[in-house]
PDB file of C-alpha atoms in Angstrom:
ATOM      1  CA  MET A   2       6.398  16.017  -2.681  1.00 36.00           C
ATOM      2  CA  TYR A   3       4.603  12.969  -4.057  1.00 33.00           C
ATOM      3  CA  LYS A   4       1.386  14.973  -4.620  1.00 36.00           C
ATOM      4  CA  LEU A   5       3.359  17.532  -6.609  1.00 35.00           C
ATOM      5  CA  PHE A   6       4.986  14.787  -8.642  1.00 34.00           C
ATOM      6  CA  LEU A   7       1.648  13.104  -9.295  1.00 36.00           C
ATOM      7  CA  SER A   8      -0.013  16.346 -10.364  1.00 38.00           C
ATOM      8  CA  VAL A   9       2.793  16.982 -12.827  1.00 33.00           C
ATOM      9  CA  MET A  10       2.471  13.492 -14.220  1.00 36.00           C
ATOM     10  CA  LEU A  11      -1.284  13.823 -14.558  1.00 34.00           C
ATOM     11  CA  ALA A  12      -0.835  17.114 -16.371  1.00 34.00           C
ATOM     12  CA  GLY A  13       1.119  15.262 -19.027  1.00 36.00           C
ATOM     13  CA  LEU A  14       4.425  16.967 -18.330  1.00 31.00           C
ATOM     14  CA  GLY A  15       6.357  13.779 -17.550  1.00 37.00           C
ATOM     15  CA  THR A  16       8.195  11.512 -19.948  1.00 38.00           C
ATOM     16  CA  ALA A  17       5.088   9.413 -20.548  1.00 38.00           C
ATOM     17  CA  SER A  18       1.343   9.788 -20.542  1.00 39.00           C
ATOM     18  CA  ALA A  19      -1.662   7.589 -21.160  1.00 39.00           C
ATOM     19  CA  TRP A  20      -1.507   7.420 -24.931  1.00 38.00           C
ATOM     20  CA  ALA A  21      -4.161   5.522 -26.860  1.00 42.00           C
ATOM     21  CA  ASP A  22      -1.467   3.091 -28.004  1.00 52.00           C
ATOM     22  CA  GLY A  23      -0.099   2.495 -24.524  1.00 82.00           C
ATOM     23  CA  TYR A  24       3.625   3.061 -24.069  1.00 93.00           C
ATOM     24  CA  ALA A  25       4.632   2.110 -27.612  1.00 89.00           C
ATOM     25  CA  ASP A  26       5.741   5.595 -28.675  1.00 86.00           C
ATOM     26  CA  ASN A  27       7.229   6.726 -25.381  1.00 90.00           C
ATOM     27  CA  THR A  28      10.844   7.877 -25.844  1.00 94.00           C
ATOM     28  CA  LEU A  29      12.056   5.756 -22.926  1.00 95.00           C
ATOM     29  CA  THR A  30      10.189   2.742 -24.244  1.00 96.00           C
ATOM     30  CA  LEU A  31      11.746   3.093 -27.683  1.00 96.00           C
ATOM     31  CA  GLN A  32      15.167   3.336 -26.080  1.00 97.00           C
ATOM     32  CA  MET A  33      14.501   0.141 -24.120  1.00 97.00           C
ATOM     33  CA  ILE A  34      13.261  -1.599 -27.254  1.00 97.00           C
ATOM     34  CA  ASP A  35      16.469  -0.648 -29.062  1.00 97.00           C
ATOM     35  CA  GLU A  36      18.491  -2.149 -26.210  1.00 98.00           C
ATOM     36  CA  LEU A  37      16.462  -5.366 -26.083  1.00 98.00           C
ATOM     37  CA  VAL A  38      16.728  -5.815 -29.841  1.00 98.00           C
ATOM     38  CA  ALA A  39      20.489  -5.200 -29.847  1.00 98.00           C
ATOM     39  CA  GLU A  40      21.402  -7.013 -26.616  1.00 97.00           C
ATOM     40  CA  GLU A  41      18.830  -9.807 -26.327  1.00 97.00           C
ATOM     41  CA  GLY A  42      17.763 -10.462 -29.918  1.00 97.00           C
ATOM     42  CA  PHE A  43      14.121  -9.463 -29.518  1.00 97.00           C
ATOM     43  CA  GLU A  44      11.906  -8.738 -32.504  1.00 97.00           C
ATOM     44  CA  ARG A  45      11.119  -5.027 -32.599  1.00 96.00           C
ATOM     45  CA  ASP A  46       7.535  -5.461 -33.811  1.00 96.00           C
ATOM     46  CA  ALA A  47       6.776  -7.961 -31.042  1.00 96.00           C
ATOM     47  CA  LEU A  48       7.969  -5.515 -28.396  1.00 96.00           C
ATOM     48  CA  LEU A  49       6.012  -2.657 -29.937  1.00 95.00           C
ATOM     49  CA  GLU A  50       2.905  -4.819 -29.778  1.00 95.00           C
ATOM     50  CA  VAL A  51       3.450  -5.639 -26.086  1.00 96.00           C
ATOM     51  CA  PHE A  52       4.155  -2.037 -25.098  1.00 96.00           C
ATOM     52  CA  GLY A  53       1.206  -0.881 -27.175  1.00 95.00           C
ATOM     53  CA  GLN A  54      -0.980  -2.871 -24.770  1.00 95.00           C
ATOM     54  CA  ALA A  55       0.722  -1.573 -21.612  1.00 96.00           C
ATOM     55  CA  GLU A  56      -1.210   1.027 -19.634  1.00 95.00           C
ATOM     56  CA  ARG A  57      -0.098   3.611 -17.117  1.00 95.00           C
ATOM     57  CA  LYS A  58      -1.878   3.068 -13.773  1.00 95.00           C
ATOM     58  CA  ASP A  59      -2.118   5.963 -11.327  1.00 94.00           C
ATOM     59  CA  SER A  60      -3.268   3.510  -8.642  1.00 95.00           C
ATOM     60  CA  ILE A  61       0.178   1.914  -8.860  1.00 95.00           C
ATOM     61  CA  LEU A  62       1.906   5.255  -8.328  1.00 95.00           C
ATOM     62  CA  LYS A  63      -0.280   5.916  -5.285  1.00 93.00           C
ATOM     63  CA  ALA A  64       0.338   2.457  -3.828  1.00 92.00           C
ATOM     64  CA  ILE A  65       4.116   2.545  -4.131  1.00 92.00           C
ATOM     65  CA  ALA A  66       4.194   5.930  -2.382  1.00 89.00           C
ATOM     66  CA  ARG A  67       2.559   4.494   0.754  1.00 83.00           C
ATOM     67  CA  PRO A  68       3.861   0.991   1.550  1.00 75.00           C
ATOM     68  CA  ALA A  69       2.613  -0.371   4.880  1.00 69.00           C
ATOM     69  CA  GLU A  70       6.200  -0.859   6.092  1.00 71.00           C
ATOM     70  CA  LYS A  71       6.691   2.921   6.058  1.00 75.00           C
ATOM     71  CA  THR A  72       3.271   4.157   7.174  1.00 76.00           C
ATOM     72  CA  LYS A  73       2.251   1.866  10.065  1.00 90.00           C
ATOM     73  CA  PRO A  74       3.783   1.268  13.504  1.00 94.00           C
ATOM     74  CA  TRP A  75       4.792  -2.296  14.319  1.00 97.00           C
ATOM     75  CA  HIS A  76       1.741  -3.180  16.392  1.00 96.00           C
ATOM     76  CA  GLU A  77      -0.573  -2.235  13.502  1.00 96.00           C
ATOM     77  CA  TYR A  78       1.605  -3.813  10.840  1.00 96.00           C
ATOM     78  CA  ARG A  79       1.792  -7.067  12.806  1.00 97.00           C
ATOM     79  CA  GLN A  80      -1.998  -7.286  13.008  1.00 96.00           C
ATOM     80  CA  ILE A  81      -2.141  -7.569   9.229  1.00 96.00           C
ATOM     81  CA  PHE A  82      -0.006 -10.686   9.009  1.00 97.00           C
ATOM     82  CA  VAL A  83       0.246 -12.489  12.352  1.00 97.00           C
ATOM     83  CA  THR A  84      -3.354 -13.489  12.992  1.00 97.00           C
ATOM     84  CA  SER A  85      -5.176 -16.623  14.034  1.00 97.00           C
ATOM     85  CA  LYS A  86      -6.873 -16.745  10.628  1.00 97.00           C
ATOM     86  CA  ARG A  87      -3.587 -16.609   8.735  1.00 97.00           C
ATOM     87  CA  THR A  88      -2.134 -19.228  11.055  1.00 98.00           C
ATOM     88  CA  ALA A  89      -5.114 -21.533  10.460  1.00 97.00           C
ATOM     89  CA  LYS A  90      -4.844 -21.104   6.700  1.00 98.00           C
ATOM     90  CA  GLY A  91      -1.112 -21.701   6.971  1.00 98.00           C
ATOM     91  CA  LEU A  92      -1.643 -24.907   8.880  1.00 97.00           C
ATOM     92  CA  ASP A  93      -4.002 -26.093   6.140  1.00 97.00           C
ATOM     93  CA  PHE A  94      -1.420 -25.185   3.478  1.00 98.00           C
ATOM     94  CA  TYR A  95       1.241 -27.003   5.499  1.00 97.00           C
ATOM     95  CA  GLN A  96      -0.868 -30.152   5.737  1.00 96.00           C
ATOM     96  CA  ARG A  97      -1.764 -30.150   2.040  1.00 97.00           C
ATOM     97  CA  HIS A  98       1.867 -29.686   0.985  1.00 98.00           C
ATOM     98  CA  ARG A  99       3.642 -31.449   3.841  1.00 97.00           C
ATOM     99  CA  ALA A 100       5.683 -33.782   1.651  1.00 98.00           C
ATOM    100  CA  THR A 101       6.915 -30.940  -0.562  1.00 98.00           C
ATOM    101  CA  LEU A 102       7.708 -28.675   2.390  1.00 98.00           C
ATOM    102  CA  GLU A 103       9.630 -31.406   4.191  1.00 98.00           C
ATOM    103  CA  ARG A 104      11.568 -32.217   0.999  1.00 98.00           C
ATOM    104  CA  ALA A 105      12.412 -28.528   0.576  1.00 98.00           C
ATOM    105  CA  GLU A 106      13.563 -28.317   4.204  1.00 98.00           C
ATOM    106  CA  ALA A 107      15.771 -31.368   3.761  1.00 98.00           C
ATOM    107  CA  GLU A 108      17.249 -30.141   0.478  1.00 98.00           C
ATOM    108  CA  PHE A 109      17.730 -26.445   1.238  1.00 98.00           C
ATOM    109  CA  GLY A 110      17.943 -26.388   5.036  1.00 98.00           C
ATOM    110  CA  VAL A 111      15.125 -23.847   5.422  1.00 98.00           C
ATOM    111  CA  PRO A 112      12.407 -24.785   7.957  1.00 98.00           C
ATOM    112  CA  ALA A 113       9.074 -25.790   6.448  1.00 98.00           C
ATOM    113  CA  GLU A 114       7.251 -23.302   8.672  1.00 98.00           C
ATOM    114  CA  MET A 115       9.501 -20.474   7.433  1.00 98.00           C
ATOM    115  CA  ILE A 116       8.757 -21.292   3.790  1.00 98.00           C
ATOM    116  CA  THR A 117       5.051 -21.461   4.604  1.00 98.00           C
ATOM    117  CA  ALA A 118       5.157 -18.161   6.495  1.00 98.00           C
ATOM    118  CA  VAL A 119       6.759 -16.320   3.573  1.00 98.00           C
ATOM    119  CA  ILE A 120       4.032 -17.530   1.239  1.00 98.00           C
ATOM    120  CA  GLY A 121       1.449 -16.672   3.898  1.00 98.00           C
ATOM    121  CA  VAL A 122       2.661 -13.103   4.343  1.00 98.00           C
ATOM    122  CA  GLU A 123       3.153 -12.541   0.630  1.00 98.00           C
ATOM    123  CA  THR A 124      -0.088 -13.914  -0.826  1.00 98.00           C
ATOM    124  CA  ARG A 125      -2.167 -15.565   1.931  1.00 98.00           C
ATOM    125  CA  TYR A 126      -0.939 -18.931   0.639  1.00 98.00           C
ATOM    126  CA  GLY A 127      -1.727 -18.158  -2.968  1.00 97.00           C
ATOM    127  CA  GLU A 128      -5.141 -16.572  -2.412  1.00 97.00           C
ATOM    128  CA  ASN A 129      -3.997 -13.074  -3.435  1.00 97.00           C
ATOM    129  CA  MET A 130      -1.181 -13.057  -5.981  1.00 97.00           C
ATOM    130  CA  GLY A 131      -2.052  -9.618  -7.343  1.00 97.00           C
ATOM    131  CA  SER A 132      -4.540  -8.241  -9.819  1.00 96.00           C
ATOM    132  CA  PHE A 133      -2.348  -5.874 -11.849  1.00 97.00           C
ATOM    133  CA  ARG A 134      -0.985  -6.866 -15.215  1.00 98.00           C
ATOM    134  CA  VAL A 135       2.753  -7.111 -14.691  1.00 98.00           C
ATOM    135  CA  ILE A 136       3.430  -5.241 -17.933  1.00 98.00           C
ATOM    136  CA  ASP A 137       1.325  -2.321 -16.641  1.00 98.00           C
ATOM    137  CA  ALA A 138       2.998  -2.297 -13.229  1.00 98.00           C
ATOM    138  CA  LEU A 139       6.551  -2.436 -14.485  1.00 98.00           C
ATOM    139  CA  SER A 140       5.982  -0.038 -17.386  1.00 98.00           C
ATOM    140  CA  THR A 141       4.299   2.507 -15.112  1.00 97.00           C
ATOM    141  CA  LEU A 142       7.115   2.346 -12.582  1.00 98.00           C
ATOM    142  CA  ALA A 143       9.914   2.203 -15.152  1.00 97.00           C
ATOM    143  CA  PHE A 144       8.691   5.124 -17.230  1.00 97.00           C
ATOM    144  CA  ASP A 145       6.567   7.225 -14.861  1.00 96.00           C
ATOM    145  CA  TYR A 146       8.177   6.850 -11.431  1.00 96.00           C
ATOM    146  CA  PRO A 147      11.553   8.654 -11.569  1.00 95.00           C
ATOM    147  CA  PRO A 148      12.641   7.835  -7.972  1.00 94.00           C
ATOM    148  CA  ARG A 149      13.083   4.163  -8.891  1.00 96.00           C
ATOM    149  CA  SER A 150      12.950   4.139 -12.658  1.00 96.00           C
ATOM    150  CA  SER A 151      16.385   2.523 -12.955  1.00 97.00           C
ATOM    151  CA  PHE A 152      15.392  -0.449 -10.785  1.00 98.00           C
ATOM    152  CA  PHE A 153      12.058  -1.017 -12.457  1.00 98.00           C
ATOM    153  CA  SER A 154      13.515  -0.600 -15.944  1.00 98.00           C
ATOM    154  CA  LYS A 155      15.871  -3.478 -15.174  1.00 98.00           C
ATOM    155  CA  GLU A 156      12.974  -5.529 -13.816  1.00 98.00           C
ATOM    156  CA  LEU A 157      10.917  -4.774 -16.921  1.00 98.00           C
ATOM    157  CA  LYS A 158      13.722  -6.080 -19.105  1.00 98.00           C
ATOM    158  CA  HIS A 159      13.985  -9.200 -16.955  1.00 98.00           C
ATOM    159  CA  TYR A 160      10.228  -9.675 -17.227  1.00 98.00           C
ATOM    160  CA  LEU A 161      10.262  -9.556 -21.014  1.00 98.00           C
ATOM    161  CA  ILE A 162      13.183 -11.980 -21.134  1.00 98.00           C
ATOM    162  CA  LEU A 163      11.442 -14.236 -18.603  1.00 97.00           C
ATOM    163  CA  THR A 164       8.183 -14.378 -20.527  1.00 97.00           C
ATOM    164  CA  ARG A 165      10.110 -15.249 -23.671  1.00 96.00           C
ATOM    165  CA  GLU A 166      12.082 -17.949 -21.858  1.00 94.00           C
ATOM    166  CA  GLN A 167       8.955 -19.436 -20.287  1.00 92.00           C
ATOM    167  CA  SER A 168       6.681 -18.918 -23.329  1.00 93.00           C
ATOM    168  CA  MET A 169       4.327 -16.738 -21.274  1.00 94.00           C
ATOM    169  CA  PRO A 170       2.002 -14.082 -22.729  1.00 96.00           C
ATOM    170  CA  ALA A 171       3.785 -10.908 -21.619  1.00 97.00           C
ATOM    171  CA  ALA A 172       0.647  -8.745 -21.760  1.00 96.00           C
ATOM    172  CA  GLU A 173      -1.475 -11.109 -19.660  1.00 96.00           C
ATOM    173  CA  MET A 174       0.462 -12.208 -16.572  1.00 97.00           C
ATOM    174  CA  LEU A 175      -0.790 -10.788 -13.252  1.00 97.00           C
ATOM    175  CA  GLY A 176       1.088  -9.673 -10.148  1.00 98.00           C
ATOM    176  CA  SER A 177       1.365  -6.977  -7.490  1.00 97.00           C
ATOM    177  CA  TYR A 178       1.427  -3.234  -8.032  1.00 96.00           C
ATOM    178  CA  ALA A 179       5.241  -3.485  -8.007  1.00 97.00           C
ATOM    179  CA  GLY A 180       5.390  -6.325 -10.530  1.00 98.00           C
ATOM    180  CA  ALA A 181       5.987  -9.153  -8.031  1.00 98.00           C
ATOM    181  CA  MET A 182       4.641 -12.513  -9.154  1.00 98.00           C
ATOM    182  CA  GLY A 183       3.285 -15.839  -7.988  1.00 98.00           C
ATOM    183  CA  TYR A 184       2.845 -17.527  -4.604  1.00 98.00           C
ATOM    184  CA  GLY A 185       6.081 -16.038  -3.280  1.00 98.00           C
ATOM    185  CA  GLN A 186       5.878 -12.696  -5.109  1.00 98.00           C
ATOM    186  CA  PHE A 187       9.189 -12.886  -6.932  1.00 98.00           C
ATOM    187  CA  MET A 188      10.336  -9.909  -8.935  1.00 98.00           C
ATOM    188  CA  PRO A 189      11.333 -10.899 -12.496  1.00 98.00           C
ATOM    189  CA  SER A 190      15.074 -10.843 -11.759  1.00 98.00           C
ATOM    190  CA  SER A 191      14.531 -13.097  -8.735  1.00 98.00           C
ATOM    191  CA  TYR A 192      12.306 -15.396 -10.765  1.00 98.00           C
ATOM    192  CA  ARG A 193      15.080 -15.847 -13.326  1.00 98.00           C
ATOM    193  CA  ALA A 194      17.814 -16.221 -10.695  1.00 98.00           C
ATOM    194  CA  TYR A 195      16.200 -18.280  -7.940  1.00 98.00           C
ATOM    195  CA  ALA A 196      12.961 -19.947  -9.065  1.00 98.00           C
ATOM    196  CA  VAL A 197      13.333 -23.703  -9.521  1.00 98.00           C
ATOM    197  CA  ASP A 198      11.519 -26.593 -11.167  1.00 98.00           C
ATOM    198  CA  PHE A 199      10.839 -28.509  -7.958  1.00 98.00           C
ATOM    199  CA  ASP A 200       8.477 -31.128  -9.381  1.00 97.00           C
ATOM    200  CA  GLY A 201      10.643 -32.142 -12.332  1.00 97.00           C
ATOM    201  CA  ASP A 202       8.235 -31.302 -15.148  1.00 96.00           C
ATOM    202  CA  ASP A 203      10.787 -29.066 -16.930  1.00 94.00           C
ATOM    203  CA  VAL A 204       8.655 -25.979 -16.327  1.00 94.00           C
ATOM    204  CA  ILE A 205       9.288 -23.337 -13.642  1.00 96.00           C
ATOM    205  CA  ASP A 206       5.838 -22.078 -12.664  1.00 96.00           C
ATOM    206  CA  ILE A 207       5.371 -20.161  -9.412  1.00 97.00           C
ATOM    207  CA  TRP A 208       1.938 -18.829 -10.427  1.00 95.00           C
ATOM    208  CA  ASN A 209       0.021 -22.082 -10.633  1.00 95.00           C
ATOM    209  CA  ASN A 210       2.327 -24.714  -9.164  1.00 97.00           C
ATOM    210  CA  PRO A 211       2.750 -24.589  -5.361  1.00 98.00           C
ATOM    211  CA  VAL A 212       5.462 -27.256  -5.560  1.00 98.00           C
ATOM    212  CA  ASP A 213       7.693 -25.015  -7.666  1.00 98.00           C
ATOM    213  CA  ALA A 214       6.768 -22.045  -5.456  1.00 98.00           C
ATOM    214  CA  ILE A 215       7.810 -23.853  -2.275  1.00 98.00           C
ATOM    215  CA  GLY A 216      11.108 -24.975  -3.753  1.00 98.00           C
ATOM    216  CA  SER A 217      11.765 -21.508  -5.134  1.00 98.00           C
ATOM    217  CA  VAL A 218      11.262 -19.741  -1.783  1.00 98.00           C
ATOM    218  CA  ALA A 219      13.540 -22.265  -0.088  1.00 98.00           C
ATOM    219  CA  ASN A 220      16.183 -21.850  -2.805  1.00 98.00           C
ATOM    220  CA  TYR A 221      16.000 -18.051  -2.478  1.00 98.00           C
ATOM    221  CA  PHE A 222      16.755 -18.293   1.237  1.00 98.00           C
ATOM    222  CA  LYS A 223      19.554 -20.802   0.750  1.00 98.00           C
ATOM    223  CA  ARG A 224      21.180 -18.745  -1.990  1.00 98.00           C
ATOM    224  CA  HIS A 225      21.083 -15.701   0.296  1.00 98.00           C
ATOM    225  CA  GLY A 226      22.960 -17.535   3.022  1.00 98.00           C
ATOM    226  CA  TRP A 227      20.375 -19.152   5.319  1.00 98.00           C
ATOM    227  CA  ARG A 228      22.121 -21.153   8.055  1.00 98.00           C
ATOM    228  CA  SER A 229      20.216 -24.232   9.098  1.00 97.00           C
ATOM    229  CA  GLY A 230      19.489 -24.520  12.807  1.00 95.00           C
ATOM    230  CA  GLU A 231      20.639 -21.029  13.780  1.00 97.00           C
ATOM    231  CA  THR A 232      18.580 -18.578  15.839  1.00 97.00           C
ATOM    232  CA  VAL A 233      16.747 -15.964  13.760  1.00 98.00           C
ATOM    233  CA  THR A 234      16.050 -13.230  16.296  1.00 98.00           C
ATOM    234  CA  MET A 235      15.859 -12.796  20.051  1.00 97.00           C
ATOM    235  CA  ALA A 236      13.889 -10.421  22.253  1.00 98.00           C
ATOM    236  CA  ALA A 237      16.050  -8.187  24.406  1.00 98.00           C
ATOM    237  CA  THR A 238      15.707  -6.107  27.541  1.00 98.00           C
ATOM    238  CA  VAL A 239      17.451  -2.767  27.815  1.00 98.00           C
ATOM    239  CA  SER A 240      19.118  -1.082  30.761  1.00 97.00           C
ATOM    240  CA  GLN A 241      18.347   2.463  31.861  1.00 95.00           C
ATOM    241  CA  ASN A 242      21.504   3.747  30.201  1.00 96.00           C
ATOM    242  CA  TYR A 243      21.272   1.694  26.996  1.00 97.00           C
ATOM    243  CA  GLN A 244      22.306   3.305  23.724  1.00 98.00           C
ATOM    244  CA  PRO A 245      19.086   3.838  21.703  1.00 97.00           C
ATOM    245  CA  GLU A 246      21.007   5.209  18.720  1.00 97.00           C
ATOM    246  CA  LEU A 247      22.210   1.682  17.993  1.00 98.00           C
ATOM    247  CA  ALA A 248      18.656   0.512  17.271  1.00 97.00           C
ATOM    248  CA  ASN A 249      17.261   0.516  13.732  1.00 97.00           C
ATOM    249  CA  ASP A 250      20.665   1.417  12.342  1.00 96.00           C
ATOM    250  CA  GLY A 251      20.439  -0.644   9.158  1.00 96.00           C
ATOM    251  CA  LEU A 252      19.450  -4.241   8.516  1.00 97.00           C
ATOM    252  CA  LYS A 253      22.873  -5.827   8.102  1.00 97.00           C
ATOM    253  CA  PRO A 254      24.493  -6.946  11.372  1.00 97.00           C
ATOM    254  CA  LYS A 255      27.479  -4.762  12.222  1.00 96.00           C
ATOM    255  CA  LEU A 256      28.141  -5.518  15.909  1.00 98.00           C
ATOM    256  CA  THR A 257      28.282  -8.654  18.030  1.00 98.00           C
ATOM    257  CA  VAL A 258      25.814  -9.719  20.680  1.00 98.00           C
ATOM    258  CA  ALA A 259      28.565  -8.945  23.214  1.00 98.00           C
ATOM    259  CA  ASP A 260      28.861  -5.420  21.825  1.00 98.00           C
ATOM    260  CA  PHE A 261      25.140  -4.891  22.275  1.00 98.00           C
ATOM    261  CA  ALA A 262      25.238  -6.342  25.773  1.00 97.00           C
ATOM    262  CA  ALA A 263      27.890  -3.781  26.654  1.00 98.00           C
ATOM    263  CA  ALA A 264      25.620  -1.089  25.200  1.00 98.00           C
ATOM    264  CA  GLY A 265      22.698  -2.124  27.407  1.00 98.00           C
ATOM    265  CA  TYR A 266      20.894  -4.729  25.268  1.00 98.00           C
ATOM    266  CA  THR A 267      20.535  -8.079  27.040  1.00 97.00           C
ATOM    267  CA  PRO A 268      19.139 -10.988  24.975  1.00 97.00           C
ATOM    268  CA  ALA A 269      16.280 -12.850  26.626  1.00 96.00           C
ATOM    269  CA  GLY A 270      17.785 -16.235  25.783  1.00 95.00           C
ATOM    270  CA  ALA A 271      21.044 -17.959  24.996  1.00 95.00           C
ATOM    271  CA  VAL A 272      22.800 -16.448  21.981  1.00 96.00           C
ATOM    272  CA  PRO A 273      26.519 -16.799  21.161  1.00 96.00           C
ATOM    273  CA  ALA A 274      28.309 -13.673  22.358  1.00 97.00           C
ATOM    274  CA  ASP A 275      30.324 -13.485  19.126  1.00 98.00           C
ATOM    275  CA  ALA A 276      27.270 -13.750  16.851  1.00 98.00           C
ATOM    276  CA  MET A 277      26.772 -10.745  14.615  1.00 98.00           C
ATOM    277  CA  ALA A 278      23.525  -8.898  15.247  1.00 98.00           C
ATOM    278  CA  THR A 279      21.498  -5.780  14.626  1.00 98.00           C
ATOM    279  CA  ALA A 280      19.312  -4.076  17.229  1.00 98.00           C
ATOM    280  CA  MET A 281      15.683  -3.205  16.535  1.00 98.00           C
ATOM    281  CA  GLU A 282      13.218  -1.040  18.406  1.00 97.00           C
ATOM    282  CA  PHE A 283       9.530  -1.391  17.515  1.00 97.00           C
ATOM    283  CA  GLU A 284       6.390   0.427  18.629  1.00 97.00           C
ATOM    284  CA  GLY A 285       4.469  -2.396  20.316  1.00 96.00           C
ATOM    285  CA  SER A 286       0.910  -2.256  21.592  1.00 94.00           C
ATOM    286  CA  GLU A 287       2.231  -2.046  25.174  1.00 93.00           C
ATOM    287  CA  GLY A 288       5.266   0.126  24.602  1.00 95.00           C
ATOM    288  CA  LEU A 289       8.626  -0.225  22.919  1.00 97.00           C
ATOM    289  CA  GLU A 290       9.882  -3.689  22.009  1.00 97.00           C
ATOM    290  CA  HIS A 291      13.581  -4.446  21.616  1.00 98.00           C
ATOM    291  CA  TRP A 292      15.015  -7.271  19.544  1.00 98.00           C
ATOM    292  CA  LEU A 293      18.357  -8.493  18.291  1.00 98.00           C
ATOM    293  CA  GLY A 294      18.266  -9.740  14.713  1.00 98.00           C
ATOM    294  CA  LEU A 295      20.919 -12.328  13.843  1.00 98.00           C
ATOM    295  CA  HIS A 296      22.246 -13.584  10.510  1.00 98.00           C
ATOM    296  CA  ASN A 297      19.120 -15.506   9.492  1.00 98.00           C
ATOM    297  CA  PHE A 298      16.971 -12.485  10.268  1.00 98.00           C
ATOM    298  CA  TYR A 299      19.092 -10.519   7.819  1.00 98.00           C
ATOM    299  CA  VAL A 300      18.495 -13.260   5.236  1.00 98.00           C
ATOM    300  CA  ILE A 301      14.736 -12.755   5.569  1.00 98.00           C
ATOM    301  CA  THR A 302      15.220  -9.037   4.888  1.00 98.00           C
ATOM    302  CA  ARG A 303      16.872  -9.933   1.569  1.00 97.00           C
ATOM    303  CA  TYR A 304      13.391 -11.037   0.506  1.00 97.00           C
ATOM    304  CA  ASN A 305      11.878  -7.714   1.535  1.00 96.00           C
ATOM    305  CA  HIS A 306      14.125  -4.964   2.886  1.00 95.00           C
ATOM    306  CA  SER A 307      12.057  -4.273   6.000  1.00 96.00           C
ATOM    307  CA  ALA A 308      12.670  -5.298   9.606  1.00 97.00           C
ATOM    308  CA  MET A 309       8.909  -5.315  10.279  1.00 97.00           C
ATOM    309  CA  TYR A 310       8.352  -7.600   7.293  1.00 97.00           C
ATOM    310  CA  ALA A 311      11.037 -10.002   8.495  1.00 98.00           C
ATOM    311  CA  MET A 312       9.646  -9.973  12.032  1.00 98.00           C
ATOM    312  CA  SER A 313       6.152 -10.735  10.727  1.00 98.00           C
ATOM    313  CA  VAL A 314       7.471 -13.692   8.732  1.00 98.00           C
ATOM    314  CA  TYR A 315       9.419 -14.947  11.731  1.00 98.00           C
ATOM    315  CA  GLN A 316       6.538 -14.620  14.194  1.00 98.00           C
ATOM    316  CA  LEU A 317       4.056 -16.225  11.790  1.00 98.00           C
ATOM    317  CA  SER A 318       6.503 -19.092  11.295  1.00 98.00           C
ATOM    318  CA  GLN A 319       6.636 -19.599  15.062  1.00 98.00           C
ATOM    319  CA  GLU A 320       2.839 -19.638  15.271  1.00 97.00           C
ATOM    320  CA  LEU A 321       2.745 -22.222  12.492  1.00 98.00           C
ATOM    321  CA  ALA A 322       5.410 -24.370  14.149  1.00 97.00           C
ATOM    322  CA  HIS A 323       3.484 -24.286  17.441  1.00 96.00           C
ATOM    323  CA  ALA A 324       0.204 -25.147  15.717  1.00 94.00           C
ATOM    324  CA  GLN A 325       1.832 -27.969  13.789  1.00 88.00           C
ATOM    325  CA  SER A 326       3.431 -29.463  16.910  1.00 89.00           C
ATOM    326  CA  ALA A 327       0.078 -29.353  18.714  1.00 87.00           C
ATOM    327  CA  LEU A 328      -1.567 -31.695  16.193  1.00 84.00           C
TER     328      LEU A 328
END
């Protein structure tokens, strides 16, 4: 299906194509410009100039069609993020920013190792924050990727508002193929809603300032309901007559730990019987793995809507906590 879609787009039959003047005379672009001028007070000529520099990128369309969360089994996905090298780099990041991480933990209630792990999974602690121009990524996906054009159109608007608010050059900022930005890979709407000035310089900068990035990740978790001190997830064993249909049935907890116990899922450690949970079944390197994700696990999935992503963040955080305690 995707190959058919891509061939149609490449043939120039979609709503946009790679014009010499970028996206400036695309019908959907002009409609968005009208809305931004009327609703947000933008200057039309300034927007035309920005969109005239935006370029459609087929590499972005290919990348979004094959995210690792949907193409790899857990044991392969885990090997990307939970490694001794990433743990070592995380420990170095932790040591260099210890004071900021501990202040963020105290203020927001999110463990320092969890904040570090998110940044580690997202960008290898700031080493890889993306090489695509955000205007290219969001324009390509807003105007040339119908399955999620509504979402990315909203993010494109947020990006243009954000760059105006922060006095950033809209045609120059870099990010991921999906338009995520900075150490923690915030989408523009998240940047505007959750990023914070954590060093008090009156500028919110998650591209170049790790202090703001750390505070912003912690604030994101807090605002999405992180509960300090609570268990995140717990391995489980299953009985011979367990109910496999309950596994991987959405990310949001719907049943209690007691409900899952009655259905054949026994947590490996102490977990309140009335705690809400979701059951997960992963393809491990030695067979199926079973886990119960609790409330804080669900909070991690608000950052990226993938159980494998959340598990990678959690397991990397545990490696970092162990390495830190061993010093």
